[in-house]
CSV table of C-alpha atoms in Angstrom, one decimal:
chain,number,residue,atom,x,y,z
F,249,MET,CA,26.5,-33.6,24.2
F,250,GLY,CA,24.5,-35.0,21.3
F,251,VAL,CA,23.5,-31.6,19.9
F,252,SER,CA,22.7,-31.9,16.3
F,253,ASN,CA,24.0,-29.4,13.8
F,254,THR,CA,20.8,-29.4,11.8
F,255,PRO,CA,18.2,-27.2,13.6
F,256,SER,CA,15.2,-29.1,14.9
F,257,ILE,CA,12.0,-28.8,12.8
F,258,LEU,CA,10.4,-27.1,15.8
F,259,LEU,CA,12.9,-24.2,15.5
F,260,SER,CA,12.7,-23.6,11.8
F,261,ARG,CA,11.6,-20.1,10.8
F,262,PRO,CA,8.2,-21.0,9.3
F,263,VAL,CA,7.3,-23.0,12.3
F,264,ARG,CA,8.4,-20.1,14.7
F,265,LEU,CA,6.4,-17.6,12.6
F,266,THR,CA,3.3,-19.7,12.6
F,267,PHE,CA,3.6,-20.1,16.4
F,268,VAL,CA,4.0,-16.3,16.9
F,269,ILE,CA,1.0,-15.6,14.7
F,270,LEU,CA,-1.1,-18.2,16.5
F,271,ILE,CA,-0.2,-16.7,19.9
F,272,CYS,CA,-1.0,-13.2,18.7
F,273,SER,CA,-4.4,-14.4,17.3
F,274,VAL,CA,-5.4,-16.1,20.5
F,275,VAL,CA,-4.4,-13.1,22.6
F,276,SER,CA,-6.2,-10.7,20.3
F,277,TRP,CA,-9.3,-12.9,20.3
F,278,LEU,CA,-9.3,-13.1,24.1
F,279,LEU,CA,-8.9,-9.3,24.3
F,280,MET,CA,-11.7,-8.7,21.8
F,281,ARG,CA,-14.0,-10.9,23.7
F,282,SER,CA,-13.2,-9.1,26.9
F,283,PHE,CA,-14.3,-5.7,25.4
F,284,ALA,CA,-17.8,-4.5,26.2
F,285,TYR,CA,-18.4,-4.2,22.5
F,286,HIS,CA,-20.9,-5.7,20.3
F,287,TRP,CA,-19.0,-7.1,17.3
F,288,GLN,CA,-20.7,-7.1,14.0
F,289,TRP,CA,-18.3,-8.4,11.4
F,290,GLU,CA,-21.2,-9.2,9.2
F,291,THR,CA,-21.7,-5.6,8.3
F,292,ILE,CA,-18.4,-5.5,6.4
F,293,PRO,CA,-19.6,-7.2,3.2
F,294,LYS,CA,-22.3,-4.6,2.8
F,295,TRP,CA,-19.6,-2.0,2.2
F,296,THR,CA,-17.5,-4.0,-0.3
F,297,ILE,CA,-18.1,-1.6,-3.1
F,298,VAL,CA,-17.1,1.5,-1.2
F,299,ILE,CA,-14.0,-0.2,0.3
F,300,LYS,CA,-13.0,-1.7,-3.0
F,301,ARG,CA,-13.3,1.7,-4.7
F,302,GLY,CA,-11.2,3.2,-1.9
F,303,LEU,CA,-8.6,0.6,-2.2
F,304,ILE,CA,-8.3,1.1,-6.0
F,305,THR,CA,-8.1,4.9,-5.4
F,306,THR,CA,-5.3,4.3,-2.9
F,307,LEU,CA,-3.4,2.2,-5.4
F,308,ILE,CA,-3.9,4.6,-8.3
F,309,PHE,CA,-2.8,7.6,-6.2
F,310,SER,CA,0.2,5.7,-4.9
F,311,VAL,CA,1.4,4.4,-8.2
F,312,ALA,CA,0.8,7.8,-9.9
F,313,SER,CA,2.6,9.7,-7.2
F,314,VAL,CA,5.6,7.3,-7.3
F,315,PHE,CA,5.6,7.6,-11.1
F,316,PHE,CA,5.7,11.4,-11.0
F,317,ALA,CA,8.0,11.4,-8.1
F,318,SER,CA,10.4,9.2,-10.0
F,319,ILE,CA,10.6,11.6,-12.8
F,320,ILE,CA,10.9,14.7,-10.5
F,321,GLY,CA,13.3,12.8,-8.2
F,322,THR,CA,15.6,11.7,-11.1
F,323,LEU,CA,15.8,15.3,-12.4
F,324,LEU,CA,16.4,16.6,-8.8
F,325,SER,CA,19.1,14.1,-8.2
F,326,LEU,CA,20.9,15.6,-11.2
F,327,LEU,CA,21.0,19.0,-9.3
F,328,SER,CA,22.9,17.3,-6.5
F,329,ILE,CA,25.8,16.3,-8.8
F,330,SER,CA,25.9,19.7,-10.5
F,331,LYS,CA,29.3,21.4,-10.8
F,332,ILE,CA,27.6,24.7,-9.9
F,333,PRO,CA,27.6,25.1,-6.1
F,334,ILE,CA,24.4,27.2,-5.9
F,335,VAL,CA,22.5,24.5,-7.8
F,336,ARG,CA,23.6,21.9,-5.2
F,337,ASP,CA,22.5,24.3,-2.5
F,338,ILE,CA,19.0,24.6,-4.1
F,339,TYR,CA,18.8,20.9,-4.1
F,340,ALA,CA,19.8,20.7,-0.4
F,341,VAL,CA,17.3,23.3,0.7
F,342,PHE,CA,14.5,21.6,-1.2
F,343,ILE,CA,15.3,18.2,0.3
F,344,GLU,CA,15.6,19.5,3.9
F,345,VAL,CA,12.4,21.5,3.7
F,346,VAL,CA,10.4,18.6,2.3
F,347,ARG,CA,11.9,16.0,4.7
F,348,ASN,CA,11.6,18.2,7.8
F,349,THR,CA,8.0,19.2,7.6
F,350,PRO,CA,5.1,16.7,8.2
F,351,LEU,CA,3.5,15.3,5.1
F,352,LEU,CA,0.1,16.0,6.6
F,353,VAL,CA,1.0,19.7,6.7
F,354,GLN,CA,2.3,19.6,3.2
F,355,ILE,CA,-1.0,18.1,2.0
F,356,LEU,CA,-3.0,20.7,3.8
F,357,ILE,CA,-0.9,23.6,2.4
F,358,GLY,CA,-1.1,22.0,-1.0
F,359,TYR,CA,-4.8,21.9,-1.0
F,360,PHE,CA,-6.0,24.8,1.2
F,361,VAL,CA,-3.2,27.3,0.3
F,362,ILE,CA,-1.6,26.5,-3.1
F,363,GLY,CA,-4.7,24.6,-4.2
F,364,SER,CA,-7.1,27.5,-3.5
F,365,VAL,CA,-4.8,30.0,-5.2
F,366,PHE,CA,-4.6,28.0,-8.4
F,367,ASN,CA,-8.0,26.5,-8.0
F,368,LEU,CA,-6.8,22.9,-7.8
F,369,SER,CA,-9.1,19.9,-7.1
F,370,ALA,CA,-8.4,17.7,-4.1
F,371,ILE,CA,-7.2,15.0,-6.5
F,372,VAL,CA,-4.7,17.2,-8.3
F,373,ALA,CA,-3.5,18.9,-5.1
F,374,GLY,CA,-3.3,15.5,-3.4
F,375,ILE,CA,-1.2,13.8,-6.1
F,376,ALA,CA,1.0,16.9,-6.4
F,377,ALA,CA,1.7,17.0,-2.6
F,378,LEU,CA,2.3,13.3,-2.4
F,379,SER,CA,4.5,13.4,-5.5
F,380,ILE,CA,6.7,16.2,-4.3
F,381,PHE,CA,7.1,14.7,-0.9
F,382,THR,CA,8.0,11.3,-2.3
F,383,SER,CA,10.3,13.0,-4.9
F,384,ALA,CA,12.6,14.2,-2.2
F,385,TYR,CA,13.1,10.7,-0.9
F,386,ILE,CA,13.5,9.3,-4.4
F,387,ALA,CA,16.0,12.0,-5.3
F,388,GLU,CA,18.1,11.0,-2.3
F,389,ILE,CA,17.9,7.3,-3.2
F,390,ILE,CA,19.0,8.0,-6.8
F,391,ARG,CA,21.8,10.4,-5.6
F,392,GLY,CA,23.0,7.5,-3.5
F,393,GLY,CA,22.9,5.3,-6.6
F,394,ILE,CA,24.8,7.8,-8.7
F,395,GLU,CA,27.5,8.1,-6.0
F,396,SER,CA,27.9,4.4,-5.8
F,397,VAL,CA,28.7,4.2,-9.5
F,398,ASP,CA,32.5,3.8,-9.8
F,399,LYS,CA,34.2,7.0,-10.9
F,400,GLY,CA,36.1,4.9,-13.5
F,401,GLN,CA,32.9,4.8,-15.4
F,402,ARG,CA,32.9,8.5,-15.9
F,403,GLU,CA,36.6,8.5,-16.7
F,404,ALA,CA,36.1,5.9,-19.4
F,405,ALA,CA,33.3,7.8,-21.0
F,406,TYR,CA,35.3,11.0,-20.8
F,407,THR,CA,38.3,9.4,-22.6
F,408,LEU,CA,36.0,8.0,-25.3
F,409,GLY,CA,34.9,11.6,-26.0
F,410,MET,CA,31.4,11.5,-24.6
F,411,SER,CA,29.9,14.7,-23.3
F,412,SER,CA,29.0,15.2,-19.7
F,413,ALA,CA,25.2,14.8,-20.5
F,414,GLN,CA,25.8,11.7,-22.6
F,415,THR,CA,27.8,10.2,-19.8
F,416,THR,CA,25.1,10.9,-17.2
F,417,TRP,CA,22.2,9.5,-19.3
F,418,LEU,CA,23.9,6.6,-21.1
F,419,ILE,CA,26.4,5.4,-18.5
F,420,VAL,CA,25.8,6.6,-15.0
F,421,MET,CA,22.0,6.9,-14.7
F,422,PRO,CA,21.1,3.4,-16.0
F,423,GLN,CA,23.5,1.9,-13.4
F,424,ALA,CA,22.3,4.3,-10.6
F,425,ILE,CA,18.7,3.4,-11.2
F,426,ARG,CA,19.4,-0.3,-11.3
F,427,ILE,CA,21.2,0.0,-8.0
F,428,SER,CA,18.3,2.0,-6.6
F,429,LEU,CA,15.5,-0.3,-7.7
F,430,PRO,CA,15.1,-2.1,-4.3
F,431,SER,CA,14.9,1.2,-2.4
F,432,LEU,CA,12.5,2.6,-5.0
F,433,THR,CA,10.2,-0.3,-4.5
F,434,GLY,CA,10.5,0.3,-0.7
F,435,GLN,CA,9.5,3.9,-1.4
F,436,LEU,CA,6.3,2.6,-3.1
F,437,VAL,CA,5.4,0.8,0.2
F,438,SER,CA,5.9,4.1,2.1
F,439,THR,CA,3.8,6.0,-0.3
F,440,ILE,CA,0.9,3.6,-0.2
F,441,LYS,CA,0.9,4.0,3.6
F,442,ASP,CA,1.4,7.8,3.4
F,443,SER,CA,-1.5,8.2,0.9
F,444,SER,CA,-3.9,7.5,3.8
F,445,LEU,CA,-3.2,11.1,4.9
F,446,LEU,CA,-5.0,12.2,1.7
F,447,SER,CA,-8.3,11.4,3.5
F,448,VAL,CA,-8.0,14.8,5.3
F,449,ILE,CA,-8.6,16.6,2.0
F,450,ALA,CA,-11.5,14.4,1.0
F,451,VAL,CA,-9.8,12.1,-1.5
F,452,GLN,CA,-11.9,9.0,-1.6
F,453,GLU,CA,-9.1,6.6,-0.8
F,454,LEU,CA,-9.1,3.5,1.4
F,455,THR,CA,-8.9,5.3,4.8
F,456,LEU,CA,-11.6,7.8,3.9
F,457,ALA,CA,-13.8,5.0,2.6
F,458,THR,CA,-13.3,3.2,5.9
F,459,GLN,CA,-14.4,6.3,7.8
F,460,GLN,CA,-17.5,6.6,5.7
F,461,ALA,CA,-18.4,3.0,6.3
F,462,ILE,CA,-17.9,3.5,10.0
F,463,SER,CA,-20.0,6.7,10.2
F,464,ASN,CA,-22.9,4.8,8.5
F,465,SER,CA,-22.6,1.5,10.3
F,466,ALA,CA,-21.1,2.3,13.7
F,467,ALA,CA,-18.9,-0.7,13.4
F,468,SER,CA,-15.7,1.2,14.0
F,469,PHE,CA,-13.6,-1.6,15.5
F,470,GLU,CA,-14.3,-3.9,12.7
F,471,PHE,CA,-13.6,-1.5,9.9
F,472,TRP,CA,-10.4,-0.1,11.4
F,473,ILE,CA,-9.0,-3.6,11.8
F,474,MET,CA,-10.1,-4.4,8.3
F,475,ASN,CA,-8.4,-1.2,7.1
F,476,ALA,CA,-5.1,-2.2,8.7
F,477,ILE,CA,-5.3,-5.7,7.3
F,478,LEU,CA,-5.8,-4.4,3.8
F,479,TYR,CA,-2.8,-2.0,3.9
F,480,PHE,CA,-0.7,-4.9,5.3
F,481,VAL,CA,-1.9,-7.3,2.6
F,482,ILE,CA,-0.7,-4.9,-0.1
F,483,CYS,CA,2.5,-3.7,1.5
F,484,PHE,CA,3.8,-6.9,3.0
F,485,PRO,CA,4.4,-8.7,-0.3
F,486,LEU,CA,6.0,-5.5,-1.8
F,487,SER,CA,8.3,-5.3,1.3
F,488,ARG,CA,9.3,-9.0,0.8
F,489,LEU,CA,10.0,-8.2,-2.9
F,490,VAL,CA,12.4,-5.5,-1.8
F,491,GLY,CA,14.3,-8.0,0.3
F,492,LEU,CA,14.4,-10.4,-2.6
F,493,MET,CA,15.7,-7.8,-5.0
F,494,GLU,CA,18.4,-6.8,-2.6
F,495,LYS,CA,19.5,-10.4,-2.3
F,496,ARG,CA,19.5,-10.8,-6.0
F,497,MET,CA,21.6,-7.7,-6.5
F,498,LYS,CA,24.1,-8.8,-3.9
F,499,ALA,CA,24.4,-12.2,-5.6
F,500,ARG,CA,25.1,-10.4,-9.0
F,501,VAL,CA,27.8,-8.2,-7.5
F,502,SER,CA,29.8,-10.9,-5.8
I,1323,MET,CA,60.9,14.3,-39.6
I,1324,SER,CA,58.5,13.0,-37.1
I,1325,ARG,CA,56.1,15.2,-35.4
I,1326,LEU,CA,55.8,16.1,-31.7
I,1327,ILE,CA,52.3,15.2,-30.5
I,1328,VAL,CA,52.6,15.4,-26.8
I,1329,GLU,CA,54.7,17.9,-24.9
I,1330,LEU,CA,54.7,18.7,-21.2
I,1331,LYS,CA,56.8,21.6,-19.9
I,1332,ASN,CA,57.6,22.0,-16.3
I,1333,ALA,CA,54.4,20.1,-15.3
I,1334,HIS,CA,53.3,20.3,-11.7
I,1335,LYS,CA,50.4,18.5,-10.0
I,1336,ILE,CA,49.5,18.9,-6.4
I,1337,PHE,CA,46.5,16.9,-5.2
I,1338,ASN,CA,44.1,18.2,-2.6
I,1339,ASN,CA,45.7,16.1,0.1
I,1340,ASN,CA,48.9,18.1,-0.6
I,1341,VAL,CA,50.6,15.3,-2.4
I,1342,HIS,CA,53.0,16.8,-4.9
I,1343,ALA,CA,52.6,14.2,-7.6
I,1344,LEU,CA,54.5,15.9,-10.4
I,1345,ARG,CA,57.4,18.2,-9.6
I,1346,GLY,CA,58.4,19.9,-12.8
I,1347,VAL,CA,58.2,17.2,-15.4
I,1348,ASP,CA,59.4,17.8,-19.0
I,1349,PHE,CA,58.1,15.0,-21.3
I,1350,GLU,CA,57.5,14.6,-25.0
I,1351,VAL,CA,56.3,12.0,-27.4
I,1352,GLN,CA,56.9,11.9,-31.2
I,1353,GLU,CA,54.3,10.6,-33.6
I,1354,GLY,CA,54.6,6.8,-33.9
I,1355,GLU,CA,56.7,6.4,-30.8
I,1356,VAL,CA,56.0,3.9,-28.1
I,1357,VAL,CA,57.1,5.2,-24.7
I,1358,ALA,CA,57.1,3.2,-21.5
I,1359,LEU,CA,56.8,4.9,-18.2
I,1360,ILE,CA,58.2,2.9,-15.3
I,1361,GLY,CA,58.9,3.6,-11.7
I,1362,PRO,CA,57.8,2.6,-8.2
I,1363,SER,CA,54.2,3.1,-7.2
I,1364,GLY,CA,53.5,6.7,-6.2
I,1365,SER,CA,56.2,8.0,-8.5
I,1366,GLY,CA,53.7,10.0,-10.5
I,1367,LYS,CA,53.7,8.0,-13.7
I,1368,SER,CA,49.9,7.5,-13.7
I,1369,THR,CA,49.4,11.1,-12.9
I,1370,LEU,CA,51.6,12.1,-15.7
I,1371,LEU,CA,49.5,10.0,-18.1
I,1372,ARG,CA,46.2,11.3,-16.7
I,1373,CYS,CA,47.4,14.9,-17.1
I,1374,ILE,CA,47.9,14.4,-20.9
I,1375,ASN,CA,44.1,13.9,-21.5
I,1376,GLN,CA,43.2,16.1,-18.6
I,1377,LEU,CA,41.7,13.5,-16.4
I,1378,GLU,CA,43.8,15.4,-14.0
I,1379,ARG,CA,44.5,19.1,-14.4
I,1380,LEU,CA,48.0,20.5,-14.2
I,1381,ASP,CA,48.6,23.0,-11.4
I,1382,ASP,CA,51.4,24.6,-13.3
I,1383,GLY,CA,53.3,24.2,-16.5
I,1384,LYS,CA,52.2,23.7,-20.1
I,1385,LEU,CA,50.6,20.9,-22.1
I,1386,SER,CA,50.9,20.8,-25.9
I,1387,LEU,CA,49.0,18.3,-28.0
I,1388,TRP,CA,49.6,18.1,-31.8
I,1389,GLY,CA,51.2,21.5,-31.6
I,1390,LYS,CA,48.5,23.3,-29.6
I,1391,ALA,CA,49.4,24.6,-26.2
I,1392,PHE,CA,47.2,24.6,-23.2
I,1393,GLY,CA,47.8,26.3,-19.8
I,1394,PRO,CA,46.6,24.8,-16.5
I,1395,ARG,CA,43.2,26.6,-16.8
I,1396,GLU,CA,42.6,25.8,-20.5
I,1397,THR,CA,40.4,22.8,-21.4
I,1398,ILE,CA,41.4,20.7,-24.4
I,1399,PRO,CA,38.7,20.6,-27.1
I,1400,LYS,CA,36.6,17.5,-27.5
I,1401,ASN,CA,38.2,16.6,-30.9
I,1402,LEU,CA,41.7,16.4,-29.3
I,1403,ARG,CA,40.3,14.4,-26.4
I,1404,GLN,CA,38.8,11.9,-28.9
I,1405,ASN,CA,42.3,11.5,-30.5
I,1406,MET,CA,43.5,10.0,-27.2
I,1407,GLY,CA,42.3,6.6,-26.3
I,1408,MET,CA,42.9,5.3,-22.8
I,1409,ILE,CA,43.2,1.8,-21.3
I,1410,PHE,CA,42.7,1.6,-17.5
I,1411,GLN,CA,44.1,-0.8,-15.0
I,1412,HIS,CA,40.5,-1.9,-14.0
I,1413,PHE,CA,39.2,-1.9,-17.5
I,1414,ASN,CA,36.2,0.3,-16.7
I,1415,LEU,CA,33.8,-1.5,-19.0
I,1416,PHE,CA,30.2,-0.4,-18.7
I,1417,PRO,CA,28.6,-3.3,-16.7
I,1418,HIS,CA,25.0,-2.6,-17.8
I,1419,LEU,CA,25.9,-2.9,-21.5
I,1420,SER,CA,26.8,-5.9,-23.6
I,1421,VAL,CA,30.3,-6.2,-25.1
I,1422,LYS,CA,29.0,-4.9,-28.4
I,1423,GLN,CA,27.1,-2.1,-26.8
I,1424,ASN,CA,30.2,-1.1,-24.8
I,1425,ILE,CA,31.6,-0.2,-28.2
I,1426,THR,CA,28.5,1.0,-30.1
I,1427,VAL,CA,26.8,3.2,-27.5
I,1428,PRO,CA,29.8,5.6,-27.0
I,1429,LEU,CA,30.6,5.4,-30.7
I,1430,ARG,CA,27.1,6.5,-31.8
I,1431,ALA,CA,26.9,9.1,-29.0
I,1432,VAL,CA,30.3,10.6,-30.1
I,1433,LYS,CA,30.4,10.2,-33.8
I,1434,ARG,CA,26.7,10.4,-34.5
I,1435,ILE,CA,26.7,7.5,-37.0
I,1436,GLN,CA,24.0,5.0,-37.9
I,1437,LYS,CA,23.5,1.8,-36.0
I,1438,ILE,CA,24.6,-0.4,-38.9
I,1439,GLU,CA,27.8,1.4,-39.3
I,1440,SER,CA,28.6,1.3,-35.5
I,1441,ASP,CA,27.7,-2.4,-35.5
I,1442,GLU,CA,30.2,-3.0,-38.3
I,1443,ILE,CA,32.9,-1.1,-36.5
I,1444,ALA,CA,32.3,-3.0,-33.3
I,1445,GLU,CA,32.5,-6.3,-35.0
I,1446,GLU,CA,35.7,-5.4,-36.8
I,1447,MET,CA,37.3,-4.2,-33.5
I,1448,LEU,CA,36.2,-7.3,-31.6
I,1449,LYS,CA,37.7,-9.5,-34.4
I,1450,LYS,CA,40.9,-7.5,-34.1
I,1451,VAL,CA,41.2,-8.4,-30.4
I,1452,GLY,CA,40.0,-12.0,-31.0
I,1453,LEU,CA,36.7,-11.7,-29.1
I,1454,PHE,CA,34.2,-11.8,-31.9
I,1455,ASP,CA,32.5,-14.7,-30.2
I,1456,LYS,CA,31.8,-12.6,-27.1
I,1457,THR,CA,29.9,-9.9,-29.0
I,1458,ASN,CA,26.7,-10.5,-27.0
I,1459,SER,CA,28.2,-11.4,-23.6
I,1460,PHE,CA,28.2,-9.0,-20.7
I,1461,PRO,CA,31.3,-7.8,-19.0
I,1462,HIS,CA,30.7,-9.9,-15.8
I,1463,GLN,CA,30.8,-13.0,-18.0
I,1464,LEU,CA,34.4,-12.3,-19.2
I,1465,SER,CA,37.8,-13.0,-17.7
I,1466,GLY,CA,40.0,-10.1,-16.8
I,1467,GLY,CA,42.1,-10.5,-19.9
I,1468,GLN,CA,39.0,-10.6,-22.1
I,1469,LYS,CA,37.6,-7.5,-20.4
I,1470,GLN,CA,40.8,-5.6,-21.1
I,1471,ARG,CA,40.8,-6.7,-24.7
I,1472,VAL,CA,37.2,-5.4,-25.0
I,1473,ALA,CA,38.3,-2.2,-23.4
I,1474,ILE,CA,41.1,-1.9,-26.0
I,1475,ALA,CA,38.5,-2.6,-28.8
I,1476,ARG,CA,36.2,0.0,-27.4
I,1477,SER,CA,39.0,2.6,-27.4
I,1478,LEU,CA,40.2,1.7,-30.9
I,1479,ALA,CA,36.7,2.1,-32.3
I,1480,MET,CA,37.1,5.8,-31.8
I,1481,SER,CA,40.1,5.7,-34.1
I,1482,PRO,CA,42.5,7.4,-31.7
I,1483,ARG,CA,45.9,8.6,-32.8
I,1484,LEU,CA,47.5,8.1,-29.4
I,1485,MET,CA,46.9,5.4,-26.8
I,1486,LEU,CA,47.4,6.0,-23.1
I,1487,CYS,CA,47.7,2.8,-21.3
I,1488,ASP,CA,47.5,3.0,-17.5
I,1489,GLU,CA,49.0,-0.3,-16.1
I,1490,PRO,CA,46.9,-2.4,-18.5
I,1491,THR,CA,48.1,-5.7,-17.1
I,1492,SER,CA,48.4,-4.9,-13.4
I,1493,ALA,CA,45.0,-6.2,-12.4
I,1494,LEU,CA,45.3,-9.4,-14.4
I,1495,ASP,CA,46.0,-12.9,-13.2
I,1496,PRO,CA,49.6,-13.8,-14.4
I,1497,GLU,CA,48.3,-16.4,-16.9
I,1498,LEU,CA,46.1,-13.7,-18.6
I,1499,VAL,CA,48.8,-11.1,-19.0
I,1500,GLN,CA,50.1,-12.4,-22.3
I,1501,GLU,CA,46.8,-12.2,-24.3
I,1502,VAL,CA,46.6,-8.5,-23.5
I,1503,VAL,CA,50.3,-7.9,-24.1
I,1504,GLN,CA,50.0,-9.5,-27.5
I,1505,VAL,CA,47.2,-7.2,-28.5
I,1506,LEU,CA,49.2,-4.2,-27.3
I,1507,ARG,CA,52.3,-5.5,-29.1
I,1508,ARG,CA,50.4,-5.8,-32.4
I,1509,LEU,CA,49.0,-2.3,-31.9
I,1510,ALA,CA,52.6,-1.0,-31.5
I,1511,ASP,CA,53.7,-2.9,-34.6
I,1512,GLU,CA,50.9,-1.2,-36.6
I,1513,GLY,CA,52.5,2.1,-35.8
I,1514,MET,CA,50.2,3.4,-33.1
I,1515,THR,CA,51.7,6.0,-30.8
I,1516,MET,CA,51.5,4.7,-27.3
I,1517,ILE,CA,52.4,5.8,-23.8
I,1518,LEU,CA,52.5,2.8,-21.5
I,1519,VAL,CA,52.6,3.0,-17.7
I,1520,THR,CA,53.6,-0.5,-17.0
I,1521,HIS,CA,55.2,-3.0,-14.7
I,1522,GLU,CA,55.4,-5.4,-17.6
I,1523,LEU,CA,59.1,-4.8,-18.3
I,1524,GLY,CA,59.0,-7.4,-21.0
I,1525,LEU,CA,56.6,-5.3,-23.1
I,1526,ALA,CA,58.7,-2.2,-22.4
I,1527,ARG,CA,61.9,-3.9,-23.4
I,1528,ASN,CA,60.3,-5.5,-26.6
I,1529,ARG,CA,58.3,-2.7,-28.1
I,1530,ALA,CA,59.1,0.6,-26.5
I,1531,GLN,CA,61.5,2.9,-28.3
I,1532,ARG,CA,62.1,4.8,-25.2
I,1533,VAL,CA,61.8,4.0,-21.5
I,1534,VAL,CA,61.3,6.8,-18.9
I,1535,PHE,CA,62.0,6.1,-15.3
I,1536,MET,CA,60.2,8.3,-12.7
I,1537,GLU,CA,60.5,8.6,-9.0
I,1538,ALA,CA,58.9,11.1,-6.5
I,1539,GLY,CA,57.2,13.1,-9.2
I,1540,LYS,CA,60.3,13.6,-11.3
I,1541,ILE,CA,61.8,12.0,-14.4
I,1542,ILE,CA,65.1,10.5,-13.2
I,1543,GLU,CA,66.4,9.2,-16.5
I,1544,GLU,CA,65.3,8.0,-19.9
I,1545,GLY,CA,66.7,6.2,-22.8
I,1546,THR,CA,66.4,3.2,-25.1
I,1547,PRO,CA,65.3,0.1,-23.3
I,1548,GLU,CA,68.7,-1.6,-23.9
I,1549,ARG,CA,70.6,1.3,-22.5
I,1550,LEU,CA,68.2,1.9,-19.5
I,1551,PHE,CA,67.8,-1.8,-18.5
I,1552,ASN,CA,71.4,-2.9,-19.1
I,1553,SER,CA,73.4,0.1,-18.0
I,1554,PRO,CA,71.2,2.5,-16.0
I,1555,LEU,CA,73.1,5.7,-15.2
I,1556,HIS,CA,71.3,6.6,-12.0
I,1557,GLU,CA,71.6,4.7,-8.7
I,1558,ARG,CA,67.8,4.7,-8.1
I,1559,THR,CA,67.1,3.4,-11.6
I,1560,LYS,CA,69.6,0.7,-11.0
I,1561,GLY,CA,67.9,-0.2,-7.7
I,1562,PHE,CA,64.4,-0.2,-9.2
I,1563,ILE,CA,65.4,-2.3,-12.2
I,1564,SER,CA,67.3,-4.9,-10.2
I,1565,GLN,CA,64.3,-5.1,-7.8
I,1566,VAL,CA,61.7,-5.6,-10.5
I,1567,LEU,CA,63.7,-8.0,-12.6
I,1568,ARG,CA,64.8,-10.2,-9.7
């Protein structure tokens, strides 16, 4: 039938993606024009300093939260492999409570309840809430990593005379963390997006900065679109990195 | 008068899935002896080996090591555990560590010695198994035979007095078996006490002083390799040997 095995240039992925983006842009542009709205994109540059500060705050909060959450999560994951049943139960309860209540509520409780008792600033309460929330997910990621380490590794360490703690820290954890790296990077993407909720307790991150710009300029459409684009520009490359890391890891295993 | 270093009396092991892997096994090993455990798969020979260093716990019976007796609920102390090296079918090298670190990291953790000393021991052991040139390689860069030789070097670095070998050549390509067998043979010649679970009947015949045939969780018969291979007493031993040697 004359069908070539090599896909036509018109069907290659970059071409398809460009096409999709082009169509979406045209449709959005037509939609935007049809709104009875006076577009004033030119106001955005006036707010560069505020937005930039918000963006930096978002990044600092996200990286700090993932950093603390990695430490807490790693320690938590150790509870999940404890030989003592009650310790494993404590782990399970913590994970279920954190994962089955909204982050927004956790942030509000962290600031208005726990924060007011211990007199915490929004910054401390915010990082703490985000860290604890994220730590539950990281603990589960690392637990998965630990479980995927072959049990022969523990047996070999045991027969060499290593203690249980030595086996965990020198043999199992390094492998578990390596296996978990793509998922941990993925968690950073989630945390960057989740950090937008900190705006409710007046942390000056990207989303709150956007709101401030809007309330002073009345250009809400423009700033919200810009806000979404900024999150996307940060998160998208990180998400691609996750895919790349997974691919590399698969290549190493096989 | 040689010394009894391993003694199992009426050993029973029942796994969670109700498999009765050991059904009242009596087994002993003298110092300096090389004992080969043979038998069909599922006969309990690996379980027997793993009960000696408590990778598996006995459900009933008694384990004695260097004259000290342990019941099913008693844990053998760390120093006795260190006396027993183990070689696994799938090598179980640590993939995130280099060949040298596979030896030095456990060595330093267990013996609490300086880096220089552990490096020297690692080099000496790698020379012994003929892999000095692979010091800085990683496990995934090695062939199966090389991996197993590193595993042997890693185990020897702890200066064990008994080597437990769990099918050390079963996962190897046929052309790589001999390099591992040679290392094990040399170890036997140096007087190491060894218990070998093996399908490599050549090694059993050549170096073992005693061959033990197991089936269905029991020791069916044992004897010198010549006696057991040439004139097995038991029908089932006969059947197994003729099958394997065919």
